[in-house]
JSON list of N, CA and C in Angstrom, two decimals:
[
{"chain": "A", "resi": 1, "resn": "UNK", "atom": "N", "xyz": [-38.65, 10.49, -39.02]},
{"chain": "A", "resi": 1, "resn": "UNK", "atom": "CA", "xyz": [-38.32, 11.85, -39.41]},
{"chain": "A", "resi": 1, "resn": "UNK", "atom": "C", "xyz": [-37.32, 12.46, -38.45]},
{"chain": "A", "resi": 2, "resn": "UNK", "atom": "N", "xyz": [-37.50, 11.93, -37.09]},
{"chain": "A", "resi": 2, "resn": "UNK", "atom": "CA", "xyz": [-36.60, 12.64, -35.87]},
{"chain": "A", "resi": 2, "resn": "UNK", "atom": "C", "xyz": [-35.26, 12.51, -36.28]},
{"chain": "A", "resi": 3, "resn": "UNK", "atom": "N", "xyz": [-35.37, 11.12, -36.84]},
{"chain": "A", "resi": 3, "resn": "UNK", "atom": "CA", "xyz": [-33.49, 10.59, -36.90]},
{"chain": "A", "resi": 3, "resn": "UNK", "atom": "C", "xyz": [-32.95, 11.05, -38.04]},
{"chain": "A", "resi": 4, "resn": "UNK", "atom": "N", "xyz": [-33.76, 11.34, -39.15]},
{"chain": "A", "resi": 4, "resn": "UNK", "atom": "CA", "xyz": [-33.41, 11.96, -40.18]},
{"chain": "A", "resi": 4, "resn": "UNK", "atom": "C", "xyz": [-32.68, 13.51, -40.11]},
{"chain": "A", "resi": 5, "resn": "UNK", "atom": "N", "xyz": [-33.49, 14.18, -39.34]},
{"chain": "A", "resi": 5, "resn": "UNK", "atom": "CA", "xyz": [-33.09, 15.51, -39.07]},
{"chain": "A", "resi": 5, "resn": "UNK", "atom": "C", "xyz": [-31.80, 15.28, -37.95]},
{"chain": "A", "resi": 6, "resn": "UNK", "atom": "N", "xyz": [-31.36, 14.09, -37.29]},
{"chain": "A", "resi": 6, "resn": "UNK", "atom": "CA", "xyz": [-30.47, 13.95, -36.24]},
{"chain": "A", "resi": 6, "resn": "UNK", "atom": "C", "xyz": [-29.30, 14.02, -37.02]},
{"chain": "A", "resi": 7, "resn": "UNK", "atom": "N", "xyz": [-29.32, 13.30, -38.13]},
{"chain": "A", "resi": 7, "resn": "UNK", "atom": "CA", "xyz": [-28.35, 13.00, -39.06]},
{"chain": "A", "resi": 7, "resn": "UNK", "atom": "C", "xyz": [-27.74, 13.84, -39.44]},
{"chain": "A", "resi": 8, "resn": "UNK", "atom": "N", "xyz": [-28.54, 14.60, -39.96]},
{"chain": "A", "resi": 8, "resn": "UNK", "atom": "CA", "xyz": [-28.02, 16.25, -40.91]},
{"chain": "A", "resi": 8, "resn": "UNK", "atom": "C", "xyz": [-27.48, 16.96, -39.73]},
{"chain": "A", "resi": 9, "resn": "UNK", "atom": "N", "xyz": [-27.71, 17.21, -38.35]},
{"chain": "A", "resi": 9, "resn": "UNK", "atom": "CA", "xyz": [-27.34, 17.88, -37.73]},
{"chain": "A", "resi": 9, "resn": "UNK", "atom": "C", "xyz": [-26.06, 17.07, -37.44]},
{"chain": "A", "resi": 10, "resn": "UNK", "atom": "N", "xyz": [-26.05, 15.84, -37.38]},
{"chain": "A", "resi": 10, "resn": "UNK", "atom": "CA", "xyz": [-24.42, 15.46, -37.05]},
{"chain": "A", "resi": 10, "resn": "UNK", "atom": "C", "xyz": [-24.07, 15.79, -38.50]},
{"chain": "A", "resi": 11, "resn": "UNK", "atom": "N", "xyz": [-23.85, 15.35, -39.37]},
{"chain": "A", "resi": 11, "resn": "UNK", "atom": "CA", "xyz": [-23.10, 15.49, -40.43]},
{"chain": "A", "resi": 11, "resn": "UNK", "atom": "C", "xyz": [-23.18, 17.05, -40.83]},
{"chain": "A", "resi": 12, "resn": "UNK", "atom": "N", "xyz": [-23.80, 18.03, -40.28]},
{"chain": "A", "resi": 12, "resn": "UNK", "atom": "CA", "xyz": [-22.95, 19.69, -40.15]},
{"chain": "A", "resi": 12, "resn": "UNK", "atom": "C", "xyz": [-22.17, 19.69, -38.92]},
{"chain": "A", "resi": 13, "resn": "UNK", "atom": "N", "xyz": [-22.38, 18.94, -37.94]},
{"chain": "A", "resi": 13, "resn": "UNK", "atom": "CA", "xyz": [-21.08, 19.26, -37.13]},
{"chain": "A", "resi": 13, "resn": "UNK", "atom": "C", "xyz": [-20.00, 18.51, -37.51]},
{"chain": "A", "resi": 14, "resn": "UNK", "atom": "N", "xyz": [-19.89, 17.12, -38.21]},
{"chain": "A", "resi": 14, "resn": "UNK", "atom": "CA", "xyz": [-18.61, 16.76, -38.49]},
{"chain": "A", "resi": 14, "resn": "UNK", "atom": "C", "xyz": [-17.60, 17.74, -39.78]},
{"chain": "A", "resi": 15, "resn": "UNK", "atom": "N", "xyz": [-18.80, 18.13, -40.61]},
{"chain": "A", "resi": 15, "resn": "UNK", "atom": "CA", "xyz": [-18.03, 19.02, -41.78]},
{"chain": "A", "resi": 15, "resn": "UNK", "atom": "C", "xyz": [-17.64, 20.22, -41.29]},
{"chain": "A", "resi": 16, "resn": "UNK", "atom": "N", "xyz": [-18.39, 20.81, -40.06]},
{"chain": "A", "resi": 16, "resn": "UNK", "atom": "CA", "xyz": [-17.41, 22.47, -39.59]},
{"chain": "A", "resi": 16, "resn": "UNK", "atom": "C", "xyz": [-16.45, 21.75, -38.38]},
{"chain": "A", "resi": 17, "resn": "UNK", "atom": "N", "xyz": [-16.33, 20.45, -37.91]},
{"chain": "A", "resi": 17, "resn": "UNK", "atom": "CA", "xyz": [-15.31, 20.26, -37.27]},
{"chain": "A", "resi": 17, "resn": "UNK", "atom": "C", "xyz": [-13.74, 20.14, -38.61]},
{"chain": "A", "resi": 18, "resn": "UNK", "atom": "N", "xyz": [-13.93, 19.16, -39.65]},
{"chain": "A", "resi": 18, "resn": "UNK", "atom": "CA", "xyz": [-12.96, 19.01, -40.38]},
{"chain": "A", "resi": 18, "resn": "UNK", "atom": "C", "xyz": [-12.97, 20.15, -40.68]},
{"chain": "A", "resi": 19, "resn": "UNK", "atom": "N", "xyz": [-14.05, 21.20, -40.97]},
{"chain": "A", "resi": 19, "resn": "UNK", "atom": "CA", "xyz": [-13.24, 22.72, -42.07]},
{"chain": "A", "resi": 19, "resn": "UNK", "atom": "C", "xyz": [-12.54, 23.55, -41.17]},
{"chain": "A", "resi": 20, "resn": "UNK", "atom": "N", "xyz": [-12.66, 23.39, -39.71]},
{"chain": "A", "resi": 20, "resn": "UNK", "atom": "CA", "xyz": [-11.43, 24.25, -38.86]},
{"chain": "A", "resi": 20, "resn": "UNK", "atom": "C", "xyz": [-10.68, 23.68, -38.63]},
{"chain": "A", "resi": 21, "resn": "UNK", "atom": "N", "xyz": [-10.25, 22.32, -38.56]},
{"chain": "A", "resi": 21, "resn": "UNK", "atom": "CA", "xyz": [-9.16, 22.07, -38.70]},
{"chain": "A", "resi": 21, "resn": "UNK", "atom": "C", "xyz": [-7.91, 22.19, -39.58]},
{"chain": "A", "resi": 22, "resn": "UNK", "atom": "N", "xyz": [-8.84, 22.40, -40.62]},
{"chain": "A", "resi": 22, "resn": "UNK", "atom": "CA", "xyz": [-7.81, 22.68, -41.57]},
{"chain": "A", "resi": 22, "resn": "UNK", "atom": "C", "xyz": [-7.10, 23.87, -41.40]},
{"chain": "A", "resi": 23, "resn": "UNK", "atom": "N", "xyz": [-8.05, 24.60, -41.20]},
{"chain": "A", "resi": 23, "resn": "UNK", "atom": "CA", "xyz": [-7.52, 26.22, -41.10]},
{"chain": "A", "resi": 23, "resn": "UNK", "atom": "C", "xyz": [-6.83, 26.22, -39.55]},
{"chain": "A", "resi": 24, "resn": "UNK", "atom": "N", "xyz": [-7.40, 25.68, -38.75]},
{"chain": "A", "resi": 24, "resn": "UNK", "atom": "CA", "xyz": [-6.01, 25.58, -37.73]},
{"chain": "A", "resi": 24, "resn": "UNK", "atom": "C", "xyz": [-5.06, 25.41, -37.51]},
{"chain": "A", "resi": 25, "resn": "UNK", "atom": "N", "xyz": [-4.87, 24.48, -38.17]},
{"chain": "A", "resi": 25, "resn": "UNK", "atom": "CA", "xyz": [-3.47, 23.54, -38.80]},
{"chain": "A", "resi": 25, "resn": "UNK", "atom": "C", "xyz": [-2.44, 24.29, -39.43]},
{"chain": "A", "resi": 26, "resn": "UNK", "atom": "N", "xyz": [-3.36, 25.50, -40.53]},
{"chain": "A", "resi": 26, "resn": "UNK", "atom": "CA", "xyz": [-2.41, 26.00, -41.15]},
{"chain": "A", "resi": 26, "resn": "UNK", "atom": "C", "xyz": [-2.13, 27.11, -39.80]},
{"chain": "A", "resi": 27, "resn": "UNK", "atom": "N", "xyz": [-2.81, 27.75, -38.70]},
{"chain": "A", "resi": 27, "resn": "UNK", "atom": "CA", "xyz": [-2.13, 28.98, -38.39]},
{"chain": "A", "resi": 27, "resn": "UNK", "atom": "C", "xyz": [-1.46, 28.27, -37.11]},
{"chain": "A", "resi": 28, "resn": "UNK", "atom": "N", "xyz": [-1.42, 26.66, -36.24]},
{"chain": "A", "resi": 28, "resn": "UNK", "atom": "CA", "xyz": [-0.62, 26.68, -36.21]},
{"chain": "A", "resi": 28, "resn": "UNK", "atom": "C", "xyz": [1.04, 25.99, -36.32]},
{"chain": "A", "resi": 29, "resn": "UNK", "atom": "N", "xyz": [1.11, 25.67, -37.38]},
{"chain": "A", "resi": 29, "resn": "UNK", "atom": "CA", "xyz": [2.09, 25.12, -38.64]},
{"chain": "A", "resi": 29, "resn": "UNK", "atom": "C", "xyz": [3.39, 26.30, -38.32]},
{"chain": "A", "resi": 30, "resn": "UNK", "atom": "N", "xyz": [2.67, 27.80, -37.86]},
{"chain": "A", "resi": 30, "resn": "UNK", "atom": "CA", "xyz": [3.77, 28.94, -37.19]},
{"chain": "A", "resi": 30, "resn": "UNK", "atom": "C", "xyz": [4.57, 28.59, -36.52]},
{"chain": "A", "resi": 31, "resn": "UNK", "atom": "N", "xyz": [3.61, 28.35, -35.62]},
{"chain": "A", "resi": 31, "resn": "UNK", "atom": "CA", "xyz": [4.67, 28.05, -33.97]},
{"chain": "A", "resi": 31, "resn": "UNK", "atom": "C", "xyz": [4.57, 26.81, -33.54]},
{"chain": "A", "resi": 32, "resn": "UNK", "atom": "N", "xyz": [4.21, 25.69, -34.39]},
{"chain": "A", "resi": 32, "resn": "UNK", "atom": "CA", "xyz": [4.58, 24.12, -34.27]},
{"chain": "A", "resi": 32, "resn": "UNK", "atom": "C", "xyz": [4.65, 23.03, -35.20]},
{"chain": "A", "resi": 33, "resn": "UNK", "atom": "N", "xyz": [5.34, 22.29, -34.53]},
{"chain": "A", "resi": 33, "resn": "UNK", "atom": "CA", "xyz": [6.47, 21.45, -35.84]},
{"chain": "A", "resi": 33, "resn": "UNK", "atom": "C", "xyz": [4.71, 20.22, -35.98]},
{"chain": "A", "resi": 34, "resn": "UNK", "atom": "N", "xyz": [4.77, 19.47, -37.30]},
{"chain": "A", "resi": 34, "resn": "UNK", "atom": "CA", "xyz": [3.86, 18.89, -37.57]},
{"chain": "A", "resi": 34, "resn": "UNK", "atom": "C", "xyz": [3.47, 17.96, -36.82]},
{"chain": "A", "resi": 35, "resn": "UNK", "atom": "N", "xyz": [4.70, 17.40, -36.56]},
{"chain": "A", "resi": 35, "resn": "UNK", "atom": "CA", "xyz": [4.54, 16.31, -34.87]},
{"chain": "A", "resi": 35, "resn": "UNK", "atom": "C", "xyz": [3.90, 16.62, -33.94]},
{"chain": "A", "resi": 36, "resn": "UNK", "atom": "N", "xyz": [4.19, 18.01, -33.68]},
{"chain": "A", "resi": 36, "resn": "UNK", "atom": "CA", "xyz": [3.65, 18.46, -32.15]},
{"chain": "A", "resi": 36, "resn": "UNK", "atom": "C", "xyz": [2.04, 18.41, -32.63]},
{"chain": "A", "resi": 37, "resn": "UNK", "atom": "N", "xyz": [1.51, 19.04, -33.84]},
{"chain": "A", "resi": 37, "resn": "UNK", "atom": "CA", "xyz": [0.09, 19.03, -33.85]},
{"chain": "A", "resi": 37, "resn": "UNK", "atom": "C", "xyz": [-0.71, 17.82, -33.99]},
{"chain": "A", "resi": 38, "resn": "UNK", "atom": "N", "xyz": [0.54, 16.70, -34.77]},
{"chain": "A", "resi": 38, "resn": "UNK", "atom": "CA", "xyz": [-0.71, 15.65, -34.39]},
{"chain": "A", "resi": 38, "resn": "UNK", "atom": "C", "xyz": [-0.63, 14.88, -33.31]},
{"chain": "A", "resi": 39, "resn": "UNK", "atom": "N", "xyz": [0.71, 14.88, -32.62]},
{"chain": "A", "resi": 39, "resn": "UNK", "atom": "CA", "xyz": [0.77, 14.50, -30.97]},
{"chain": "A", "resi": 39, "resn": "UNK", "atom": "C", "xyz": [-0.54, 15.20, -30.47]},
{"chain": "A", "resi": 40, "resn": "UNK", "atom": "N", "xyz": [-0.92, 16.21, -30.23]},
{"chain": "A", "resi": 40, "resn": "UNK", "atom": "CA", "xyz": [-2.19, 17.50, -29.70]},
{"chain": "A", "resi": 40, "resn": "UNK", "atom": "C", "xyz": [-3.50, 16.65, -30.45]},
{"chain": "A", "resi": 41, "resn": "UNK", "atom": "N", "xyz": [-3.51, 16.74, -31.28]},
{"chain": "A", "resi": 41, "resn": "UNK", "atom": "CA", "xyz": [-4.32, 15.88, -32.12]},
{"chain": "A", "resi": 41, "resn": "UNK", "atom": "C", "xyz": [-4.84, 14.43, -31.44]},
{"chain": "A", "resi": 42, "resn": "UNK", "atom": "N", "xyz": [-4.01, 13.66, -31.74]},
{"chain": "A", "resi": 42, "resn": "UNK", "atom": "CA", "xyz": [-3.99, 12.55, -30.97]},
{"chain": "A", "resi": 42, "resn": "UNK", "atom": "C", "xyz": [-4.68, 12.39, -29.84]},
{"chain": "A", "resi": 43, "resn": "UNK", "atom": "N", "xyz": [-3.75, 13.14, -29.22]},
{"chain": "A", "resi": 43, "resn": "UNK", "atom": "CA", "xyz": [-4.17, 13.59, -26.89]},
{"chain": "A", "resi": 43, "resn": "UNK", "atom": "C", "xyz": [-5.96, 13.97, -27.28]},
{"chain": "A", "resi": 44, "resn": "UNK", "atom": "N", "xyz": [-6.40, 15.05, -27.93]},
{"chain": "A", "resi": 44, "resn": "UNK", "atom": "CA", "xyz": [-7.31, 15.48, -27.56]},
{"chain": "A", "resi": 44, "resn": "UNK", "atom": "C", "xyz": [-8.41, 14.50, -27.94]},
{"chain": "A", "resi": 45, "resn": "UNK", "atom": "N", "xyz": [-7.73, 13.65, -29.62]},
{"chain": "A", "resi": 45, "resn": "UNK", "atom": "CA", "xyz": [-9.69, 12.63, -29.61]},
{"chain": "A", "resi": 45, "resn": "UNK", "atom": "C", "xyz": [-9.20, 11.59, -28.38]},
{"chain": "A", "resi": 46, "resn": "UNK", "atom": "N", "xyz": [-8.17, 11.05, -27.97]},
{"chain": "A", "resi": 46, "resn": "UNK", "atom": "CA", "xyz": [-8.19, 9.96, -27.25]},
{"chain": "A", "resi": 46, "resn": "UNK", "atom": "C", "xyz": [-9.04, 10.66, -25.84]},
{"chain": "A", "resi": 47, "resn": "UNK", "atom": "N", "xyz": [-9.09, 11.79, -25.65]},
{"chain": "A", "resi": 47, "resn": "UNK", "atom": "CA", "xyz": [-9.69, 12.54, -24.40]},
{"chain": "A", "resi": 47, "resn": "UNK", "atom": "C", "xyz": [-11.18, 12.29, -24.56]},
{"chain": "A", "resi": 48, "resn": "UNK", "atom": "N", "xyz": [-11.04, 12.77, -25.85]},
{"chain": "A", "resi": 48, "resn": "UNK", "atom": "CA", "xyz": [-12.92, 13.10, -25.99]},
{"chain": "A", "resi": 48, "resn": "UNK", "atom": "C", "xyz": [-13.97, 11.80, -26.11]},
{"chain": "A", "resi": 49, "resn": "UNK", "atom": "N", "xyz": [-12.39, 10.67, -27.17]},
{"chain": "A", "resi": 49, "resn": "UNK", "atom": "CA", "xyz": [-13.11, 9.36, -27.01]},
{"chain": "A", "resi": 49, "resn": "UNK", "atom": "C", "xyz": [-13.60, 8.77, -25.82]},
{"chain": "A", "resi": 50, "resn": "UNK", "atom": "N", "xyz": [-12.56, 9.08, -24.58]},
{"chain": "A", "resi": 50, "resn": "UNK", "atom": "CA", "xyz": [-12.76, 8.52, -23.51]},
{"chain": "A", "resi": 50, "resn": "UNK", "atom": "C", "xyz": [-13.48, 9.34, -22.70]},
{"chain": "A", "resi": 51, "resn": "UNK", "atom": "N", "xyz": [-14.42, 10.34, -23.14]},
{"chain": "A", "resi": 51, "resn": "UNK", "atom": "CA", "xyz": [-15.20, 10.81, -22.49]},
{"chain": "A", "resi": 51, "resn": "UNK", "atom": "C", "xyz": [-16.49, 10.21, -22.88]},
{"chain": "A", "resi": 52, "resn": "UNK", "atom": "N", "xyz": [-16.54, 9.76, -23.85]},
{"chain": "A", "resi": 52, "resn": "UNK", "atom": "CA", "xyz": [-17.28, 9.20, -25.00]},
{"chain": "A", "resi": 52, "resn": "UNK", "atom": "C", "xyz": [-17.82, 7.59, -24.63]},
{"chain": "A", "resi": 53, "resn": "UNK", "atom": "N", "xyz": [-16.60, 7.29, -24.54]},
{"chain": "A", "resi": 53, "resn": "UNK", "atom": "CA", "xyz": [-16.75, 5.89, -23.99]},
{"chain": "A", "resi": 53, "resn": "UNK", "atom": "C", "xyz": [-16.22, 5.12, -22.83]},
{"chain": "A", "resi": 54, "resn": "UNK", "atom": "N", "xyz": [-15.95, 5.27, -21.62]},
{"chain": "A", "resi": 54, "resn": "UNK", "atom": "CA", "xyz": [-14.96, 5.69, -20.72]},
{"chain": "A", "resi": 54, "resn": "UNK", "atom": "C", "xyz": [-14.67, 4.61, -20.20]},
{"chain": "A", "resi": 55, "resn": "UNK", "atom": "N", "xyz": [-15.45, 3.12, -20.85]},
{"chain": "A", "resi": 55, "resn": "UNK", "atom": "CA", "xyz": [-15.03, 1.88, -20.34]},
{"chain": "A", "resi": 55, "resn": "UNK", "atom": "C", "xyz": [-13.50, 1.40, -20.69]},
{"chain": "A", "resi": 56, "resn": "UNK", "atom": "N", "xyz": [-12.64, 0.91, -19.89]},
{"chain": "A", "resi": 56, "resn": "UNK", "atom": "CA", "xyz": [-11.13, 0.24, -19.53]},
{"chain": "A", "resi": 56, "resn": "UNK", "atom": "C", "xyz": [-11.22, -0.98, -20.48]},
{"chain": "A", "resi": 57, "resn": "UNK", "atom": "N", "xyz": [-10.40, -0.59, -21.32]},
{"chain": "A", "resi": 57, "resn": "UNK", "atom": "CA", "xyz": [-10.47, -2.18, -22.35]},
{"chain": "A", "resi": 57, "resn": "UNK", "atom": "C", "xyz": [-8.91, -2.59, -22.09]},
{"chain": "A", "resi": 58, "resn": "UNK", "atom": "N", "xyz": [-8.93, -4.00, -21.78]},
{"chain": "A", "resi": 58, "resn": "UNK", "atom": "CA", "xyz": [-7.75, -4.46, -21.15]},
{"chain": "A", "resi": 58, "resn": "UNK", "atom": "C", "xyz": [-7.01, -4.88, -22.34]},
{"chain": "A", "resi": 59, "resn": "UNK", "atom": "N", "xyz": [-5.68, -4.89, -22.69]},
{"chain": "A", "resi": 59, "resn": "UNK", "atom": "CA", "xyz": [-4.68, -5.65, -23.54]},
{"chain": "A", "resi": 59, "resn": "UNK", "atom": "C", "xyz": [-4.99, -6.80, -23.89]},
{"chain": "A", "resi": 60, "resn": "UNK", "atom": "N", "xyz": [-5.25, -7.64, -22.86]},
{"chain": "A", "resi": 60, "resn": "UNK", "atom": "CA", "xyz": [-5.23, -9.13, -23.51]},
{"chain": "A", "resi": 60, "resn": "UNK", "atom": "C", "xyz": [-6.87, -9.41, -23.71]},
{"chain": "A", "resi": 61, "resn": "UNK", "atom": "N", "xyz": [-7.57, -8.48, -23.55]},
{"chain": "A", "resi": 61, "resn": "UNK", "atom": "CA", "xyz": [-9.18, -8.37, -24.01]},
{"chain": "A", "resi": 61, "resn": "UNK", "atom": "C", "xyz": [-9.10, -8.57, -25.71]},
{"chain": "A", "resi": 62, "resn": "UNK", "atom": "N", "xyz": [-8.22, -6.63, -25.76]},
{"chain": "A", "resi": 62, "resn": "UNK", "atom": "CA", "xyz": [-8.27, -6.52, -27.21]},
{"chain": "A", "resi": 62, "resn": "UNK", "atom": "C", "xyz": [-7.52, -7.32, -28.27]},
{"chain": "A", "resi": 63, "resn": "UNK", "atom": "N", "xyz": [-6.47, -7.97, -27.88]},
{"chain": "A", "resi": 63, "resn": "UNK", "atom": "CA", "xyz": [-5.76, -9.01, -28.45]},
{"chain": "A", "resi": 63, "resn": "UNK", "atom": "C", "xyz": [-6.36, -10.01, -28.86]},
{"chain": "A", "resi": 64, "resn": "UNK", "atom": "N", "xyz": [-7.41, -10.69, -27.86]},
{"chain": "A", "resi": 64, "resn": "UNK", "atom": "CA", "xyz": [-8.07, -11.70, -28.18]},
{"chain": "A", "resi": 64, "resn": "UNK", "atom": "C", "xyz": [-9.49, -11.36, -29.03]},
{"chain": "A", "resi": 65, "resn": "UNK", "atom": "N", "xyz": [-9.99, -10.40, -29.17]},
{"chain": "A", "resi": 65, "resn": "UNK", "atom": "CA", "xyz": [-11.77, -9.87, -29.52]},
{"chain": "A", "resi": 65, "resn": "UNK", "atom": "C", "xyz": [-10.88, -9.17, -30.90]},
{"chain": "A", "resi": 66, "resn": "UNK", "atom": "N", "xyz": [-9.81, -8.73, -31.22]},
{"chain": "A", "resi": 66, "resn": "UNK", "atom": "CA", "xyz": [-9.41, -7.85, -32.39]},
{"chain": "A", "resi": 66, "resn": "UNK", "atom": "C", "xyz": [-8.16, -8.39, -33.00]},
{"chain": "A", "resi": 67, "resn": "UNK", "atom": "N", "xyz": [-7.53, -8.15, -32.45]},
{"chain": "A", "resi": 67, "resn": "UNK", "atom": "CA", "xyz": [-6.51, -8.59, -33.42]},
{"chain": "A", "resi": 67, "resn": "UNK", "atom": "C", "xyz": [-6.56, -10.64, -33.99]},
{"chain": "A", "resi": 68, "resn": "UNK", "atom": "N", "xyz": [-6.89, -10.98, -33.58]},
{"chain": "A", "resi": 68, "resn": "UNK", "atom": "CA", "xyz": [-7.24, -12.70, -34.16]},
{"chain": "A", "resi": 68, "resn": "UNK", "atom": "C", "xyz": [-8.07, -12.47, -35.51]},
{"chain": "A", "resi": 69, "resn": "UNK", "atom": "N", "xyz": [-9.25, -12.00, -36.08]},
{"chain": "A", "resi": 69, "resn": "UNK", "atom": "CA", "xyz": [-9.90, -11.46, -36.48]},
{"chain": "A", "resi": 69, "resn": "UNK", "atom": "C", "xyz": [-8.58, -10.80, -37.96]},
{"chain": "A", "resi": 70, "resn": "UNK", "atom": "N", "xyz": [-7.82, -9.21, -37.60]},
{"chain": "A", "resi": 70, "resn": "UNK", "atom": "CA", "xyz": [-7.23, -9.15, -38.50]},
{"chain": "A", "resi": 70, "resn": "UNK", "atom": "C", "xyz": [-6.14, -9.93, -38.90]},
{"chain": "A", "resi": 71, "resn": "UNK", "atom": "N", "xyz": [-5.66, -11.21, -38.24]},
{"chain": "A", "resi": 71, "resn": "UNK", "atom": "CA", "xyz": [-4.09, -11.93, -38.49]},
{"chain": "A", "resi": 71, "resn": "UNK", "atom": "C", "xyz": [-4.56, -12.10, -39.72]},
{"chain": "A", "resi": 72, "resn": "UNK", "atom": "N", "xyz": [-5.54, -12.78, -40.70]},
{"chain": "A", "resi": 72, "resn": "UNK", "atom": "CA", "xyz": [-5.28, -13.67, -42.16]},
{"chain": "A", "resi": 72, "resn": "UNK", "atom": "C", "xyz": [-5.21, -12.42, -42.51]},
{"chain": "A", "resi": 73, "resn": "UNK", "atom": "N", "xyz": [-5.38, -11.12, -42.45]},
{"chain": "A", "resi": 73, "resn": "UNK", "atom": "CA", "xyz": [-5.86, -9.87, -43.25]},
{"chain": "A", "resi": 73, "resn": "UNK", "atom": "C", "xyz": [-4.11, -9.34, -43.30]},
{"chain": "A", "resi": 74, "resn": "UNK", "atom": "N", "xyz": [-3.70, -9.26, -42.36]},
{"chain": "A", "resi": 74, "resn": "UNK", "atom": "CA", "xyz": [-1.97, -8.70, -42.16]},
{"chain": "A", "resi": 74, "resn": "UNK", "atom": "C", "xyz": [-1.12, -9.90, -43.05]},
{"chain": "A", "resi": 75, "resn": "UNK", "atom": "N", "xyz": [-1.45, -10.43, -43.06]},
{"chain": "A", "resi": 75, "resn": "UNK", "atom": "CA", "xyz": [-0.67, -11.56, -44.25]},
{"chain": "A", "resi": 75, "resn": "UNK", "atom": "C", "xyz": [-0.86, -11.62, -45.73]},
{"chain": "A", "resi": 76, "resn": "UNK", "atom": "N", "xyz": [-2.18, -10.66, -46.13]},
{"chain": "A", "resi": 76, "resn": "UNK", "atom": "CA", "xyz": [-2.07, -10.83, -47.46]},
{"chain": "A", "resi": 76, "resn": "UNK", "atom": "C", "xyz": [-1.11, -10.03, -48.22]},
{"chain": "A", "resi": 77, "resn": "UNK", "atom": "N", "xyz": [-0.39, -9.00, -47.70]},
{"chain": "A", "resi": 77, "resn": "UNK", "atom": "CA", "xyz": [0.43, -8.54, -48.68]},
{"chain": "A", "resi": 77, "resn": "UNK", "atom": "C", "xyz": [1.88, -9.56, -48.51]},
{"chain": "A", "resi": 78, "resn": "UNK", "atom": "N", "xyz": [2.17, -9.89, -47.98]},
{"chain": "A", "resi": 78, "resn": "UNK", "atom": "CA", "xyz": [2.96, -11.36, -47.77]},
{"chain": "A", "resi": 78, "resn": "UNK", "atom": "C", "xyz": [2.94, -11.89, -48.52]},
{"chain": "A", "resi": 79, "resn": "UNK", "atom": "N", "xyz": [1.63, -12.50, -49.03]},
{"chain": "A", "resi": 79, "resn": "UNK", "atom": "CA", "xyz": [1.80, -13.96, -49.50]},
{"chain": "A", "resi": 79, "resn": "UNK", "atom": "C", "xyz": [1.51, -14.05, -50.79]},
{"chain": "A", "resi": 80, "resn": "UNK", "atom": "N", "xyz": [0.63, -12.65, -51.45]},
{"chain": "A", "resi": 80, "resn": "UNK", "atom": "CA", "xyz": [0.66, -12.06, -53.13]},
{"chain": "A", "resi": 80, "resn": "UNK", "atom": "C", "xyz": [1.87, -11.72, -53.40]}
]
């Protein structure tokens, strides 16, 4: 029952996080070009992710554990 009620409480904070964004977006769309907001965008989950998860994942880690994995997947529009 605990995790049940955990749930609902995340899934109202993810729906009033997306519903101000929206409305942020539009007020400020004023005084910045669309780039700049999702550059800001960007900066701030990579912040929060890495507050989140704050372990150093190295290049040739993720190369080898992720991308091998998607190569046959990046080729199917190729080869249909």
């Amino acid at each position: 029952m605990q995790s049940k009620i955990g749930c609902y409480i995340i899934a109202v904070a993810v729906i009033t996080v997306w519903s101000t964004t929206f409305v942020s977006t539009k007020i400020l769309l004023r005084s910045l070009s669309p780039e700049e907001i999702m550059f800001y965008r960007h900066v701030l989950a990579y912040l929060v992710l890495l507050a989140a998860y704050p372990h150093v994942i190295r290049p040739e880690d993720f190369v080898r554990n992720c991308c091998s994995r998607e190569r046959g997947s990046l080729a199917v529009p190729f080869i249909s």
